[in-house]
């Protein structure tokens, strides 16, 4: 029980968005973040978040990213971005991003049950423990696009668009 509590208090994942209320089609930057204060390894996403009602695009990850430091409830944690997404809501209403699940190994200190001459140096041993953190679910409130001033032939695209096509090669058999 102490080991589980030690891990839960020192390693967790969160789904973080830059906005929680948007209009249909408005992009939302979403990041799955790992917060930690213990050593870990072998991180794998076993269950990706589901983006029902969103069109999603995965962002590129920096393989050389350095951990940032964030303070939560007075405690400092190292933070790594596990995965970034850009989401585009396709309908109005309360849309939910389901939790992601990870699988990892966390290194914790456990008290040795055997007495040894080495106990004068602390008596604690390091142990690798499998851990499966689950992120939070996130609800995004999506407002419909306004009807006032909407052109008759409006199809949902907002903005000015230019399209150009090319064929390569220009001739074929």
mmCIF file with all atom_site columns, N, CA and C in Angstrom, residues 101-140:
data_model
loop_
_atom_site.group_PDB
_atom_site.id
_atom_site.type_symbol
_atom_site.label_atom_id
_atom_site.label_alt_id
_atom_site.label_comp_id
_atom_site.label_asym_id
_atom_site.label_entity_id
_atom_site.label_seq_id
_atom_site.pdbx_PDB_ins_code
_atom_site.Cartn_x
_atom_site.Cartn_y
_atom_site.Cartn_z
_atom_site.occupancy
_atom_site.B_iso_or_equiv
_atom_site.pdbx_formal_charge
_atom_site.auth_seq_id
_atom_site.auth_comp_id
_atom_site.auth_asym_id
_atom_site.auth_atom_id
_atom_site.pdbx_PDB_model_num
ATOM 1   N N  . UNK A 1 101 ? -4.171  5.944  -21.285 1.00 0.00 ? 101 UNK A N  1
ATOM 2   C CA . UNK A 1 101 ? -3.555  5.055  -20.309 1.00 0.00 ? 101 UNK A CA 1
ATOM 3   C C  . UNK A 1 101 ? -2.126  4.758  -20.738 1.00 0.00 ? 101 UNK A C  1
ATOM 4   N N  . UNK A 1 102 ? -1.229  4.785  -19.760 1.00 0.00 ? 102 UNK A N  1
ATOM 5   C CA . UNK A 1 102 ? 0.175   4.486  -20.010 1.00 0.00 ? 102 UNK A CA 1
ATOM 6   C C  . UNK A 1 102 ? 0.573   3.229  -19.257 1.00 0.00 ? 102 UNK A C  1
ATOM 7   N N  . UNK A 1 103 ? 1.670   2.646  -19.675 1.00 0.00 ? 103 UNK A N  1
ATOM 8   C CA . UNK A 1 103 ? 2.287   1.525  -18.984 1.00 0.00 ? 103 UNK A CA 1
ATOM 9   C C  . UNK A 1 103 ? 3.748   1.915  -18.805 1.00 0.00 ? 103 UNK A C  1
ATOM 10  N N  . UNK A 1 104 ? 4.268   1.799  -17.571 1.00 0.00 ? 104 UNK A N  1
ATOM 11  C CA . UNK A 1 104 ? 5.631   2.230  -17.315 1.00 0.00 ? 104 UNK A CA 1
ATOM 12  C C  . UNK A 1 104 ? 6.205   1.507  -16.103 1.00 0.00 ? 104 UNK A C  1
ATOM 13  N N  . UNK A 1 105 ? 7.488   1.670  -15.909 1.00 0.00 ? 105 UNK A N  1
ATOM 14  C CA . UNK A 1 105 ? 8.187   1.150  -14.738 1.00 0.00 ? 105 UNK A CA 1
ATOM 15  C C  . UNK A 1 105 ? 8.630   2.355  -13.914 1.00 0.00 ? 105 UNK A C  1
ATOM 16  N N  . UNK A 1 106 ? 8.337   2.325  -12.598 1.00 0.00 ? 106 UNK A N  1
ATOM 17  C CA . UNK A 1 106 ? 8.719   3.411  -11.691 1.00 0.00 ? 106 UNK A CA 1
ATOM 18  C C  . UNK A 1 106 ? 9.657   2.845  -10.639 1.00 0.00 ? 106 UNK A C  1
ATOM 19  N N  . UNK A 1 107 ? 10.692  3.609  -10.333 1.00 0.00 ? 107 UNK A N  1
ATOM 20  C CA . UNK A 1 107 ? 11.675  3.177  -9.342  1.00 0.00 ? 107 UNK A CA 1
ATOM 21  C C  . UNK A 1 107 ? 11.331  3.827  -7.998  1.00 0.00 ? 107 UNK A C  1
ATOM 22  N N  . UNK A 1 108 ? 11.063  2.981  -6.977  1.00 0.00 ? 108 UNK A N  1
ATOM 23  C CA . UNK A 1 108 ? 10.677  3.487  -5.659  1.00 0.00 ? 108 UNK A CA 1
ATOM 24  C C  . UNK A 1 108 ? 11.630  2.947  -4.595  1.00 0.00 ? 108 UNK A C  1
ATOM 25  N N  . UNK A 1 109 ? 11.663  3.648  -3.472  1.00 0.00 ? 109 UNK A N  1
ATOM 26  C CA . UNK A 1 109 ? 12.451  3.188  -2.336  1.00 0.00 ? 109 UNK A CA 1
ATOM 27  C C  . UNK A 1 109 ? 11.550  2.360  -1.425  1.00 0.00 ? 109 UNK A C  1
ATOM 28  N N  . UNK A 1 110 ? 12.012  1.171  -1.074  1.00 0.00 ? 110 UNK A N  1
ATOM 29  C CA . UNK A 1 110 ? 11.272  0.308  -0.150  1.00 0.00 ? 110 UNK A CA 1
ATOM 30  C C  . UNK A 1 110 ? 12.196  -0.022 1.019   1.00 0.00 ? 110 UNK A C  1
ATOM 31  N N  . UNK A 1 111 ? 11.580  -0.143 2.172   1.00 0.00 ? 111 UNK A N  1
ATOM 32  C CA . UNK A 1 111 ? 12.332  -0.466 3.382   1.00 0.00 ? 111 UNK A CA 1
ATOM 33  C C  . UNK A 1 111 ? 12.702  -1.944 3.357   1.00 0.00 ? 111 UNK A C  1
ATOM 34  N N  . UNK A 1 112 ? 13.939  -2.242 3.645   1.00 0.00 ? 112 UNK A N  1
ATOM 35  C CA . UNK A 1 112 ? 14.401  -3.622 3.669   1.00 0.00 ? 112 UNK A CA 1
ATOM 36  C C  . UNK A 1 112 ? 13.846  -4.325 4.907   1.00 0.00 ? 112 UNK A C  1
ATOM 37  N N  . UNK A 1 113 ? 13.403  -5.570 4.756   1.00 0.00 ? 113 UNK A N  1
ATOM 38  C CA . UNK A 1 113 ? 12.861  -6.338 5.881   1.00 0.00 ? 113 UNK A CA 1
ATOM 39  C C  . UNK A 1 113 ? 13.969  -7.058 6.640   1.00 0.00 ? 113 UNK A C  1
ATOM 40  N N  . UNK A 1 114 ? 15.100  -7.243 5.996   1.00 0.00 ? 114 UNK A N  1
ATOM 41  C CA . UNK A 1 114 ? 16.224  -7.913 6.656   1.00 0.00 ? 114 UNK A CA 1
ATOM 42  C C  . UNK A 1 114 ? 17.137  -6.882 7.288   1.00 0.00 ? 114 UNK A C  1
ATOM 43  N N  . UNK A 1 115 ? 17.661  -7.215 8.421   1.00 0.00 ? 115 UNK A N  1
ATOM 44  C CA . UNK A 1 115 ? 18.629  -6.361 9.088   1.00 0.00 ? 115 UNK A CA 1
ATOM 45  C C  . UNK A 1 115 ? 20.022  -6.647 8.516   1.00 0.00 ? 115 UNK A C  1
ATOM 46  N N  . UNK A 1 116 ? 20.774  -5.573 8.325   1.00 0.00 ? 116 UNK A N  1
ATOM 47  C CA . UNK A 1 116 ? 22.099  -5.715 7.755   1.00 0.00 ? 116 UNK A CA 1
ATOM 48  C C  . UNK A 1 116 ? 23.010  -4.655 8.352   1.00 0.00 ? 116 UNK A C  1
ATOM 49  N N  . UNK A 1 117 ? 24.298  -4.890 8.253   1.00 0.00 ? 117 UNK A N  1
ATOM 50  C CA . UNK A 1 117 ? 25.269  -3.910 8.692   1.00 0.00 ? 117 UNK A CA 1
ATOM 51  C C  . UNK A 1 117 ? 25.142  -2.625 7.857   1.00 0.00 ? 117 UNK A C  1
ATOM 52  N N  . UNK A 1 118 ? 24.598  -2.731 6.656   1.00 0.00 ? 118 UNK A N  1
ATOM 53  C CA . UNK A 1 118 ? 24.445  -1.592 5.755   1.00 0.00 ? 118 UNK A CA 1
ATOM 54  C C  . UNK A 1 118 ? 23.258  -0.707 6.129   1.00 0.00 ? 118 UNK A C  1
ATOM 55  N N  . UNK A 1 119 ? 22.443  -1.121 7.109   1.00 0.00 ? 119 UNK A N  1
ATOM 56  C CA . UNK A 1 119 ? 21.288  -0.323 7.530   1.00 0.00 ? 119 UNK A CA 1
ATOM 57  C C  . UNK A 1 119 ? 21.699  1.046  8.059   1.00 0.00 ? 119 UNK A C  1
ATOM 58  N N  . UNK A 1 120 ? 22.942  1.165  8.520   1.00 0.00 ? 120 UNK A N  1
ATOM 59  C CA . UNK A 1 120 ? 23.388  2.472  9.008   1.00 0.00 ? 120 UNK A CA 1
ATOM 60  C C  . UNK A 1 120 ? 23.415  3.502  7.875   1.00 0.00 ? 120 UNK A C  1
ATOM 61  N N  . UNK A 1 121 ? 23.384  3.048  6.618   1.00 0.00 ? 121 UNK A N  1
ATOM 62  C CA . UNK A 1 121 ? 23.383  3.944  5.472   1.00 0.00 ? 121 UNK A CA 1
ATOM 63  C C  . UNK A 1 121 ? 21.979  4.205  4.936   1.00 0.00 ? 121 UNK A C  1
ATOM 64  N N  . UNK A 1 122 ? 20.954  3.769  5.644   1.00 0.00 ? 122 UNK A N  1
ATOM 65  C CA . UNK A 1 122 ? 19.593  4.100  5.218   1.00 0.00 ? 122 UNK A CA 1
ATOM 66  C C  . UNK A 1 122 ? 18.660  2.924  5.188   1.00 0.00 ? 122 UNK A C  1
ATOM 67  N N  . UNK A 1 123 ? 19.090  1.743  4.933   1.00 0.00 ? 123 UNK A N  1
ATOM 68  C CA . UNK A 1 123 ? 18.228  0.573  4.968   1.00 0.00 ? 123 UNK A CA 1
ATOM 69  C C  . UNK A 1 123 ? 17.175  0.501  3.878   1.00 0.00 ? 123 UNK A C  1
ATOM 70  N N  . UNK A 1 124 ? 17.130  1.464  2.989   1.00 0.00 ? 124 UNK A N  1
ATOM 71  C CA . UNK A 1 124 ? 16.127  1.442  1.923   1.00 0.00 ? 124 UNK A CA 1
ATOM 72  C C  . UNK A 1 124 ? 16.755  0.893  0.646   1.00 0.00 ? 124 UNK A C  1
ATOM 73  N N  . UNK A 1 125 ? 15.954  0.175  -0.117  1.00 0.00 ? 125 UNK A N  1
ATOM 74  C CA . UNK A 1 125 ? 16.414  -0.374 -1.390  1.00 0.00 ? 125 UNK A CA 1
ATOM 75  C C  . UNK A 1 125 ? 15.557  0.202  -2.512  1.00 0.00 ? 125 UNK A C  1
ATOM 76  N N  . UNK A 1 126 ? 16.120  0.265  -3.693  1.00 0.00 ? 126 UNK A N  1
ATOM 77  C CA . UNK A 1 126 ? 15.362  0.697  -4.862  1.00 0.00 ? 126 UNK A CA 1
ATOM 78  C C  . UNK A 1 126 ? 14.716  -0.522 -5.503  1.00 0.00 ? 126 UNK A C  1
ATOM 79  N N  . UNK A 1 127 ? 13.472  -0.346 -5.918  1.00 0.00 ? 127 UNK A N  1
ATOM 80  C CA . UNK A 1 127 ? 12.736  -1.443 -6.544  1.00 0.00 ? 127 UNK A CA 1
ATOM 81  C C  . UNK A 1 127 ? 12.001  -0.892 -7.765  1.00 0.00 ? 127 UNK A C  1
ATOM 82  N N  . UNK A 1 128 ? 12.039  -1.633 -8.871  1.00 0.00 ? 128 UNK A N  1
ATOM 83  C CA . UNK A 1 128 ? 11.302  -1.262 -10.075 1.00 0.00 ? 128 UNK A CA 1
ATOM 84  C C  . UNK A 1 128 ? 9.900   -1.849 -9.991  1.00 0.00 ? 128 UNK A C  1
ATOM 85  N N  . UNK A 1 129 ? 8.889   -0.969 -10.121 1.00 0.00 ? 129 UNK A N  1
ATOM 86  C CA . UNK A 1 129 ? 7.498   -1.379 -9.955  1.00 0.00 ? 129 UNK A CA 1
ATOM 87  C C  . UNK A 1 129 ? 6.723   -1.019 -11.221 1.00 0.00 ? 129 UNK A C  1
ATOM 88  N N  . UNK A 1 130 ? 5.961   -1.972 -11.803 1.00 0.00 ? 130 UNK A N  1
ATOM 89  C CA . UNK A 1 130 ? 5.109   -1.627 -12.941 1.00 0.00 ? 130 UNK A CA 1
ATOM 90  C C  . UNK A 1 130 ? 3.980   -0.702 -12.492 1.00 0.00 ? 130 UNK A C  1
ATOM 91  N N  . UNK A 1 131 ? 3.655   0.275  -13.329 1.00 0.00 ? 131 UNK A N  1
ATOM 92  C CA . UNK A 1 131 ? 2.625   1.260  -12.983 1.00 0.00 ? 131 UNK A CA 1
ATOM 93  C C  . UNK A 1 131 ? 1.840   1.609  -14.234 1.00 0.00 ? 131 UNK A C  1
ATOM 94  N N  . UNK A 1 132 ? 0.516   1.783  -14.093 1.00 0.00 ? 132 UNK A N  1
ATOM 95  C CA . UNK A 1 132 ? -0.363  2.097  -15.218 1.00 0.00 ? 132 UNK A CA 1
ATOM 96  C C  . UNK A 1 132 ? -1.176  3.349  -14.904 1.00 0.00 ? 132 UNK A C  1
ATOM 97  N N  . UNK A 1 133 ? -0.578  4.529  -15.093 1.00 0.00 ? 133 UNK A N  1
ATOM 98  C CA . UNK A 1 133 ? -1.336  5.760  -14.821 1.00 0.00 ? 133 UNK A CA 1
ATOM 99  C C  . UNK A 1 133 ? -2.383  6.019  -15.902 1.00 0.00 ? 133 UNK A C  1
ATOM 100 N N  . UNK A 1 134 ? -3.484  6.644  -15.486 1.00 0.00 ? 134 UNK A N  1
ATOM 101 C CA . UNK A 1 134 ? -4.589  6.998  -16.384 1.00 0.00 ? 134 UNK A CA 1
ATOM 102 C C  . UNK A 1 134 ? -4.790  8.509  -16.289 1.00 0.00 ? 134 UNK A C  1
ATOM 103 N N  . UNK A 1 135 ? -4.906  9.165  -17.423 1.00 0.00 ? 135 UNK A N  1
ATOM 104 C CA . UNK A 1 135 ? -5.098  10.618 -17.423 1.00 0.00 ? 135 UNK A CA 1
ATOM 105 C C  . UNK A 1 135 ? -6.543  10.964 -17.081 1.00 0.00 ? 135 UNK A C  1
ATOM 106 N N  . UNK A 1 136 ? -6.779  12.239 -16.928 1.00 0.00 ? 136 UNK A N  1
ATOM 107 C CA . UNK A 1 136 ? -8.121  12.760 -16.711 1.00 0.00 ? 136 UNK A CA 1
ATOM 108 C C  . UNK A 1 136 ? -8.889  12.810 -18.031 1.00 0.00 ? 136 UNK A C  1
ATOM 109 N N  . UNK A 1 137 ? -10.210 12.775 -17.947 1.00 0.00 ? 137 UNK A N  1
ATOM 110 C CA . UNK A 1 137 ? -11.060 13.048 -19.105 1.00 0.00 ? 137 UNK A CA 1
ATOM 111 C C  . UNK A 1 137 ? -11.262 14.563 -19.153 1.00 0.00 ? 137 UNK A C  1
ATOM 112 N N  . UNK A 1 138 ? -11.450 15.111 -20.344 1.00 0.00 ? 138 UNK A N  1
ATOM 113 C CA . UNK A 1 138 ? -11.644 16.549 -20.502 1.00 0.00 ? 138 UNK A CA 1
ATOM 114 C C  . UNK A 1 138 ? -12.924 16.782 -21.288 1.00 0.00 ? 138 UNK A C  1
ATOM 115 N N  . UNK A 1 139 ? -13.754 17.728 -20.809 1.00 0.00 ? 139 UNK A N  1
ATOM 116 C CA . UNK A 1 139 ? -14.964 18.101 -21.524 1.00 0.00 ? 139 UNK A CA 1
ATOM 117 C C  . UNK A 1 139 ? -14.756 19.467 -22.156 1.00 0.00 ? 139 UNK A C  1
ATOM 118 N N  . UNK A 1 140 ? -15.036 19.556 -23.444 1.00 0.00 ? 140 UNK A N  1
ATOM 119 C CA . UNK A 1 140 ? -14.934 20.806 -24.192 1.00 0.00 ? 140 UNK A CA 1
ATOM 120 C C  . UNK A 1 140 ? -16.357 21.251 -24.549 1.00 0.00 ? 140 UNK A C  1
#
